[in-house]
Amino acid sequence: GADAAVDMAEELGEDLGVFPFVVGGVDKSDPEYVQAVKIVCLNWAIFQAHRLFFVAMEELLQKHPVDSVDEDGAPFWSGTRRVPKPLRFIPLDSNEDEVSAQQIIINERIAQFVHSAARLRMESFLPVAESSEGQSLVSLEEALSALEEQALLLYKKGNTKKSSSDSSEENEGEKDPESIVLEKLNGAKTGASLLPELNLADFEKDDESNGHVAFVTAASNLRAIAYGIVPADAMETRRVAGRIVPAMITTTALVSSLSCLELVKVLKGLPLKLHRNAFVNLALPFFAFTAPLPAEEIAGVNGKTHTIWDRIVIKGSSKSPVESMTLRKFLSKVQKKASCGDEFEIANLSFGPFMIYANFLHSHDDELLDTPLIDIVKDAIISGDDGEDEMFSGDDANKDESVNNMTDEQMAALKKLKEKRFIDFSVMVESQETGEEFELPPIRLMNSEK
């Protein structure tokens, strides 16, 4: 949802929003322009090395410390799980840490990664004529020099585990996801409007001059060092890549095709017995197809059953639009739609963690029953409390205080509620005769304005 949209927008902004574009005509072969592109690409590659092999490892260790245990009480880092070692570039003349022989090897591997990553990124932005000489665009010495300059900026604060990008994300934490996405996309849009034609690169493992295998080798070796695995040379990388690329493409094509076949069956409304689960292993090869099991049936009222995919849809009308539909009217519609009859009474109504209605508390509360349901939901979000006493106290002073003290999460929830096409509620009904309770399918209230 929102997190995926923010991640995608950040990637676009990263690719298009921080490039040294010049408005108007520019000579892409100008040495000053090429140098500016080189600096941006080197900084990007250094940040990627820091994010992938230091920040990611640190965050993993913070989530699962070395002495942590799993749900069964066994050590988390055991068996095939290896404790990662965060990797960082430490200049040889650094006074922060003693540079060991192992650290020198790590420095060399990080420099190789930055060198190959920056080179490939430059070749995607510069004209083909400028990038045809390949290795002359970025040298290993330039990568080392850039790393030594950036190392102190990235690692100076020993207790800080986040990159400069993470710090900007913290500052953006007060913004809602939509604002962040729009900001990133606007930056990407501006960059894309000035972006020269990109050069596409097809992976070619047998050409040593293109730097493709060098990049894969550098990245895989850094990850291998982080997990205590023996690094591989370029020849081994080339051999493995020769197997992975065809298998990956073939598997992706097969899985996509099988998924599309099942989608066609859904669109044609074919019965469940004609659908198939597929189990495929191209290496063996092994192909197995089984009929999917039906969704689990949940007991409902009057001997009826439903599944997790079922919904009871409530819509507004000209006489009772959604915006002004009272809780009393909504409960009446639910009871009628669910065919509960007089034998069952609605026991409670919930919206997420909030209890909106409970028959033992509110069955005679005319003030609450005659309040529009949407307003009750908004009050529940503003109150930030799932207790009925405070939520429905009717104290205007407390309500005004809650509005003034709303958190960012509450404001975002209210905004999301306004934009949603529907609202789902959970409803329990109770048998008047036996007192037994049954859960109805989710009740979906459609927003007539959307």
C-alpha positions as semicolon CSV with decimal commas, in nm:
position;residue;x (nm);y (nm);z (nm)
1;G;0,000;0,000;0,000
2;A;0,138;0,334;0,110
3;D;0,483;0,195;0,202
4;A;0,525;0,037;-0,142
5;A;0,426;0,363;-0,312
6;V;0,678;0,560;-0,103
7;D;0,956;0,307;-0,180
8;M;0,885;0,325;-0,553
9;A;0,873;0,705;-0,551
10;E;1,202;0,719;-0,361
11;E;1,367;0,492;-0,616
12;L;1,248;0,712;-0,902
13;G;1,362;1,023;-0,718
14;E;1,698;0,860;-0,653
15;D;1,741;0,772;-1,021
16;L;1,616;1,094;-1,176
17;G;1,602;1,368;-0,913
18;V;1,966;1,419;-0,813
19;F;2,140;1,436;-1,149
20;P;2,356;1,737;-1,252
21;F;2,128;1,853;-1,533
22;V;2,176;2,186;-1,701
23;V;1,869;2,365;-1,832
24;G;1,910;2,443;-2,200
25;G;2,165;2,312;-2,443
26;V;2,459;2,119;-2,304
27;D;2,746;1,935;-2,462
28;K;2,736;1,584;-2,318
29;S;3,099;1,536;-2,423
30;D;3,209;1,842;-2,225
31;P;3,476;1,722;-1,978
32;E;3,323;1,936;-1,701
33;Y;2,983;1,778;-1,754
34;V;3,132;1,426;-1,766
35;Q;3,318;1,500;-1,442
36;A;2,997;1,620;-1,275
37;V;2,821;1,301;-1,381
38;K;3,114;1,099;-1,248
39;I;3,095;1,262;-0,905
40;V;2,720;1,198;-0,877
41;C;2,761;0,835;-0,985
42;L;3,047;0,775;-0,741
43;N;2,847;0,924;-0,454
44;W;2,548;0,709;-0,552
45;A;2,762;0,395;-0,560
46;I;2,918;0,477;-0,221
47;F;2,574;0,526;-0,070
48;Q;2,455;0,192;-0,214
49;A;2,754;0,013;-0,061
50;H;2,684;0,179;0,275
51;R;2,310;0,101;0,262
52;L;2,340;-0,260;0,144
53;F;2,638;-0,385;0,340
54;F;2,639;-0,172;0,656
55;V;2,297;-0,021;0,732
56;A;2,101;-0,331;0,627
57;M;2,327;-0,556;0,837
58;E;2,304;-0,326;1,139
59;E;1,925;-0,314;1,116
60;L;1,911;-0,694;1,092
61;L;2,125;-0,729;1,405
62;Q;1,911;-0,474;1,588
63;K;1,601;-0,675;1,502
64;H;1,767;-1,009;1,583
65;P;2,061;-0,964;1,823
66;V;2,331;-1,229;1,836
67;D;2,186;-1,383;2,154
68;S;1,819;-1,370;2,040
69;V;1,597;-1,677;2,023
70;D;1,314;-1,776;1,790
71;E;0,952;-1,860;1,876
72;D;1,051;-2,209;1,990
73;G;1,320;-2,077;2,227
74;A;1,609;-2,198;2,008
75;P;1,895;-1,960;1,917
76;F;1,787;-1,751;1,618
77;W;2,134;-1,752;1,466
78;S;2,182;-2,126;1,433
79;G;2,177;-2,390;1,162
80;T;2,185;-2,230;0,820
81;R;2,146;-1,879;0,966
82;R;2,476;-1,697;0,992
83;V;2,535;-1,383;1,193
84;P;2,607;-1,098;0,948
85;K;2,902;-0,867;0,991
86;P;2,833;-0,504;0,891
87;L;3,100;-0,391;0,643
88;R;3,235;-0,039;0,629
89;F;3,520;0,137;0,455
90;I;3,786;0,261;0,699
91;P;4,068;0,473;0,554
92;L;4,415;0,339;0,628
93;D;4,511;0,662;0,806
94;S;4,197;0,660;1,021
95;N;4,239;0,712;1,394
96;E;3,892;0,575;1,470
97;D;3,974;0,206;1,445
98;E;4,281;-0,006;1,401
99;V;4,291;-0,118;1,039
100;S;4,350;-0,493;1,036
101;A;4,448;-0,717;0,746
102;Q;4,084;-0,828;0,718
103;Q;3,972;-0,464;0,702
104;I;4,218;-0,398;0,419
105;I;4,053;-0,678;0,221
106;I;3,709;-0,532;0,299
107;N;3,828;-0,189;0,181
108;E;3,947;-0,341;-0,146
109;R;3,617;-0,522;-0,202
110;I;3,411;-0,210;-0,129
111;A;3,631;-0,008;-0,366
112;Q;3,577;-0,269;-0,638
113;F;3,200;-0,251;-0,583
114;V;3,195;0,131;-0,596
115;H;3,419;0,130;-0,903
116;S;3,206;-0,116;-1,102
117;A;2,869;0,026;-0,986
118;A;2,965;0,387;-1,065
119;R;3,098;0,285;-1,405
120;L;2,776;0,105;-1,505
121;R;2,564;0,396;-1,384
122;M;2,773;0,647;-1,582
123;E;2,741;0,439;-1,895
124;S;2,363;0,445;-1,865
125;F;2,352;0,827;-1,859
126;L;2,631;0,941;-2,090
127;P;2,604;0,918;-2,469
128;V;2,726;0,591;-2,617
129;A;3,023;0,764;-2,779
130;E;3,137;0,890;-2,439
131;S;3,088;0,557;-2,261
132;S;3,237;0,337;-2,531
133;E;3,582;0,341;-2,375
134;G;3,437;0,166;-2,068
135;Q;3,694;0,148;-1,796
136;S;3,843;0,491;-1,867
137;L;3,524;0,657;-1,733
138;V;3,590;0,565;-1,369
139;S;3,916;0,429;-1,235
140;L;3,969;0,223;-0,922
141;E;4,189;0,501;-0,786
142;E;3,904;0,751;-0,826
143;A;3,672;0,515;-0,642
144;L;3,922;0,482;-0,357
145;S;3,970;0,859;-0,341
146;A;3,594;0,920;-0,330
147;L;3,552;0,655;-0,059
148;E;3,819;0,815;0,158
149;E;3,642;1,151;0,127
150;Q;3,296;1,010;0,201
151;A;3,397;0,761;0,471
152;L;3,410;1,019;0,749
153;L;3,076;1,166;0,643
154;L;2,904;0,826;0,652
155;Y;3,070;0,666;0,954
156;K;3,195;0,953;1,174
157;K;2,914;0,913;1,425
158;G;2,987;0,573;1,573
159;N;2,649;0,545;1,746
160;T;2,454;0,638;1,433
161;K;2,341;0,341;1,233
162;K;2,152;0,536;0,966
163;S;2,267;0,696;0,645
164;S;2,203;1,055;0,549
165;S;1,907;0,930;0,347
166;D;1,757;0,774;0,658
167;S;1,791;1,108;0,839
168;S;1,593;1,277;0,564
169;E;1,330;1,007;0,601
170;E;1,300;1,093;0,970
171;N;1,242;1,457;0,881
172;E;0,977;1,341;0,636
173;G;0,814;1,128;0,905
174;E;0,578;1,413;0,991
175;K;0,448;1,418;0,633
176;D;0,177;1,186;0,514
177;P;0,274;0,923;0,252
178;E;0,090;1,105;-0,026
179;S;0,296;1,424;0,026
180;I;0,621;1,226;0,027
181;V;0,526;1,040;-0,290
182;L;0,426;1,361;-0,470
183;E;0,746;1,536;-0,363
184;K;0,964;1,251;-0,487
185;L;0,770;1,213;-0,812
186;N;0,786;1,586;-0,883
187;G;1,163;1,574;-0,847
188;A;1,179;1,270;-1,072
189;K;0,951;1,439;-1,326
190;T;1,176;1,744;-1,341
191;G;1,481;1,525;-1,386
192;A;1,315;1,307;-1,649
193;S;1,218;1,614;-1,856
194;L;1,588;1,706;-1,885
195;L;1,728;1,354;-1,893
196;P;1,928;1,255;-2,200
197;E;1,835;0,930;-2,368
198;L;1,936;0,640;-2,146
199;N;2,164;0,365;-2,271
200;L;2,028;0,015;-2,218
201;A;2,269;-0,260;-2,114
202;D;2,201;-0,630;-2,172
203;F;2,384;-0,856;-1,931
204;E;2,669;-1,029;-2,113
205;K;2,884;-1,260;-1,905
206;D;3,139;-1,344;-2,174
207;D;3,256;-0,987;-2,239
208;E;3,520;-0,895;-1,981
209;S;3,541;-0,534;-2,096
210;N;3,179;-0,439;-2,014
211;G;3,218;-0,467;-1,635
212;H;2,901;-0,671;-1,585
213;V;3,066;-0,975;-1,427
214;A;3,297;-0,745;-1,229
215;F;2,996;-0,578;-1,067
216;V;2,822;-0,907;-0,983
217;T;3,148;-1,047;-0,843
218;A;3,211;-0,739;-0,627
219;A;2,856;-0,737;-0,486
220;S;2,842;-1,111;-0,418
221;N;3,185;-1,113;-0,254
222;L;3,090;-0,834;-0,014
223;R;2,783;-1,029;0,090
224;A;2,992;-1,345;0,119
225;I;3,240;-1,172;0,351
226;A;2,954;-1,035;0,561
227;Y;2,823;-1,388;0,620
228;G;3,158;-1,566;0,649
229;I;3,139;-1,738;0,310
230;V;3,441;-1,794;0,086
231;P;3,441;-1,526;-0,190
232;A;3,430;-1,633;-0,556
233;D;3,643;-1,516;-0,846
234;A;3,516;-1,379;-1,177
235;M;3,536;-1,720;-1,345
236;E;3,311;-1,881;-1,083
237;T;3,069;-1,587;-1,107
238;R;3,059;-1,629;-1,485
239;R;2,988;-2,000;-1,451
240;V;2,705;-1,952;-1,201
241;A;2,555;-1,662;-1,399
242;G;2,548;-1,883;-1,706
243;R;2,309;-2,113;-1,522
244;I;2,103;-1,860;-1,327
245;V;2,006;-1,619;-1,605
246;P;1,839;-1,877;-1,838
247;A;1,674;-2,051;-1,542
248;M;1,546;-1,723;-1,399
249;I;1,399;-1,610;-1,731
250;T;1,242;-1,949;-1,801
251;T;1,097;-1,981;-1,452
252;T;0,953;-1,630;-1,461
253;A;0,791;-1,695;-1,797
254;L;0,644;-2,025;-1,677
255;V;0,506;-1,885;-1,350
256;S;0,358;-1,582;-1,529
257;S;0,192;-1,805;-1,788
258;L;0,041;-2,038;-1,528
259;S;-0,088;-1,740;-1,329
260;C;-0,249;-1,591;-1,641
261;L;-0,420;-1,922;-1,717
262;E;-0,575;-1,925;-1,370
263;L;-0,682;-1,562;-1,410
264;V;-0,861;-1,650;-1,735
265;K;-1,046;-1,926;-1,548
266;V;-1,153;-1,675;-1,281
267;L;-1,278;-1,430;-1,544
268;K;-1,475;-1,706;-1,716
269;G;-1,631;-1,808;-1,385
270;L;-1,517;-2,168;-1,407
271;P;-1,580;-2,392;-1,105
272;L;-1,310;-2,449;-0,846
273;K;-1,248;-2,808;-0,961
274;L;-1,108;-2,675;-1,289
275;H;-0,849;-2,453;-1,120
276;R;-0,501;-2,583;-1,041
277;N;-0,214;-2,521;-0,799
278;A;0,120;-2,574;-0,973
279;F;0,443;-2,706;-0,818
280;V;0,737;-2,668;-1,054
281;N;1,111;-2,738;-1,029
282;L;1,288;-2,695;-1,361
283;A;1,615;-2,834;-1,230
284;L;1,480;-3,188;-1,170
285;P;1,256;-3,140;-1,379
286;F;0,933;-3,175;-1,179
287;F;0,582;-3,059;-1,263
288;A;0,281;-3,130;-1,039
289;F;-0,071;-2,988;-1,048
290;T;-0,331;-3,021;-0,774
291;A;-0,685;-2,898;-0,733
292;P;-0,707;-2,614;-0,477
293;L;-0,904;-2,666;-0,159
294;P;-1,218;-2,458;-0,109
295;A;-1,203;-2,172;0,139
296;E;-1,276;-2,269;0,500
297;E;-1,643;-2,239;0,590
298;I;-1,731;-2,025;0,893
299;A;-2,056;-2,098;1,079
300;G;-2,315;-1,821;1,058
301;V;-2,677;-1,763;1,154
302;N;-2,961;-2,002;1,074
303;G;-2,719;-2,277;0,976
304;K;-2,565;-2,069;0,699
305;T;-2,190;-2,052;0,638
306;H;-1,953;-1,800;0,479
307;T;-1,583;-1,770;0,391
308;I;-1,323;-1,497;0,440
309;W;-1,397;-1,379;0,084
310;D;-1,764;-1,303;0,149
311;R;-1,893;-0,953;0,221
312;I;-2,230;-0,802;0,313
313;V;-2,250;-0,475;0,119
314;I;-2,450;-0,181;0,253
315;K;-2,516;0,114;0,024
316;G;-2,675;0,447;0,085
317;S;-2,986;0,577;-0,089
318;S;-3,139;0,909;-0,177
319;K;-3,344;0,897;0,142
320;S;-3,057;0,771;0,356
321;P;-2,717;0,872;0,209
322;V;-2,406;0,721;0,364
323;E;-2,293;1,054;0,510
324;S;-2,610;1,090;0,719
325;M;-2,692;0,722;0,776
326;T;-2,745;0,682;1,148
327;L;-2,617;0,394;1,353
328;R;-2,977;0,279;1,408
329;K;-3,045;0,272;1,033
330;F;-2,717;0,093;0,964
331;L;-2,790;-0,179;1,222
332;S;-3,135;-0,225;1,073
333;K;-2,989;-0,266;0,724
334;V;-2,730;-0,515;0,849
335;Q;-2,994;-0,726;1,024
336;K;-3,207;-0,728;0,710
337;K;-2,917;-0,804;0,471
338;A;-2,787;-1,086;0,691
339;S;-3,138;-1,237;0,716
340;C;-3,111;-1,247;1,094
341;G;-3,483;-1,204;1,161
342;D;-3,620;-1,150;1,510
343;E;-3,436;-1,454;1,648
344;F;-3,102;-1,270;1,647
345;E;-2,986;-0,938;1,783
346;I;-2,672;-0,749;1,687
347;A;-2,439;-0,794;1,984
348;N;-2,157;-0,561;1,884
349;L;-2,018;-0,359;1,596
350;S;-1,646;-0,287;1,558
351;F;-1,431;-0,076;1,328
352;G;-1,073;-0,201;1,347
353;P;-0,974;-0,190;1,716
354;F;-1,268;0,037;1,808
355;M;-1,591;-0,093;1,955
356;I;-1,860;0,120;1,791
357;Y;-2,167;-0,042;1,944
358;A;-2,244;-0,303;2,211
359;N;-2,601;-0,408;2,283
360;F;-2,548;-0,438;2,659
361;L;-2,430;-0,075;2,669
362;H;-2,601;0,111;2,390
363;S;-2,927;-0,063;2,301
364;H;-3,124;0,220;2,468
365;D;-2,878;0,503;2,396
366;D;-3,092;0,707;2,156
367;E;-2,830;0,981;2,128
368;L;-2,573;0,735;1,998
369;L;-2,819;0,540;1,781
370;D;-2,935;0,860;1,609
371;T;-2,579;0,978;1,539
372;P;-2,444;0,931;1,182
373;L;-2,223;0,624;1,172
374;I;-1,943;0,808;0,989
375;D;-1,929;1,067;1,269
376;I;-1,905;0,790;1,530
377;V;-1,612;0,633;1,341
378;K;-1,435;0,970;1,320
379;D;-1,489;1,028;1,693
380;A;-1,343;0,683;1,762
381;I;-1,029;0,764;1,562
382;I;-0,993;1,106;1,725
383;S;-1,036;0,964;2,075
384;G;-0,761;0,712;2,011
385;D;-0,916;0,487;2,273
386;D;-1,102;0,162;2,217
387;G;-1,290;0,191;2,548
388;E;-1,660;0,266;2,514
389;D;-1,690;0,486;2,822
390;E;-1,453;0,750;2,696
391;M;-1,546;0,717;2,331
392;F;-1,916;0,783;2,382
393;S;-1,905;1,004;2,688
394;G;-2,059;1,292;2,494
395;D;-1,830;1,541;2,671
396;D;-1,769;1,815;2,412
397;A;-1,477;1,955;2,611
398;N;-1,299;1,621;2,605
399;K;-1,378;1,585;2,235
400;D;-1,230;1,927;2,153
401;E;-0,922;1,844;2,357
402;S;-0,881;1,516;2,167
403;V;-0,903;1,699;1,832
404;N;-0,635;1,946;1,939
405;N;-0,408;1,666;2,061
406;M;-0,439;1,438;1,759
407;T;-0,124;1,252;1,656
408;D;0,009;1,230;1,301
409;E;-0,120;0,872;1,282
410;Q;-0,472;0,984;1,377
411;M;-0,474;1,265;1,122
412;A;-0,349;1,025;0,855
413;A;-0,621;0,774;0,952
414;L;-0,892;1,042;0,919
415;K;-0,760;1,144;0,580
416;K;-0,747;0,784;0,465
417;L;-1,103;0,730;0,589
418;K;-1,223;1,023;0,381
419;E;-1,054;0,891;0,067
420;K;-1,163;0,528;0,096
421;R;-1,433;0,393;-0,133
422;F;-1,570;0,173;0,143
423;I;-1,541;0,100;0,517
424;D;-1,541;-0,252;0,659
425;F;-1,699;-0,333;0,995
426;S;-1,698;-0,649;1,208
427;V;-2,036;-0,759;1,345
428;M;-2,133;-1,025;1,598
429;V;-2,495;-1,132;1,639
430;E;-2,649;-1,309;1,939
431;S;-2,929;-1,563;1,949
432;Q;-3,218;-1,431;2,156
433;E;-3,306;-1,786;2,264
434;T;-2,970;-1,950;2,344
435;G;-2,740;-1,650;2,382
436;E;-2,497;-1,811;2,133
437;E;-2,294;-1,562;1,928
438;F;-2,212;-1,581;1,556
439;E;-1,979;-1,369;1,347
440;L;-2,119;-1,224;1,027
441;P;-1,908;-1,172;0,714
442;P;-1,738;-0,830;0,710
443;I;-1,998;-0,556;0,658
444;R;-1,883;-0,324;0,380
445;L;-2,034;0,026;0,382
446;M;-1,987;0,179;0,036
447;N;-1,903;0,547;0,012
448;S;-2,148;0,702;-0,234
449;E;-1,912;0,995;-0,311
450;K;-1,632;0,773;-0,443
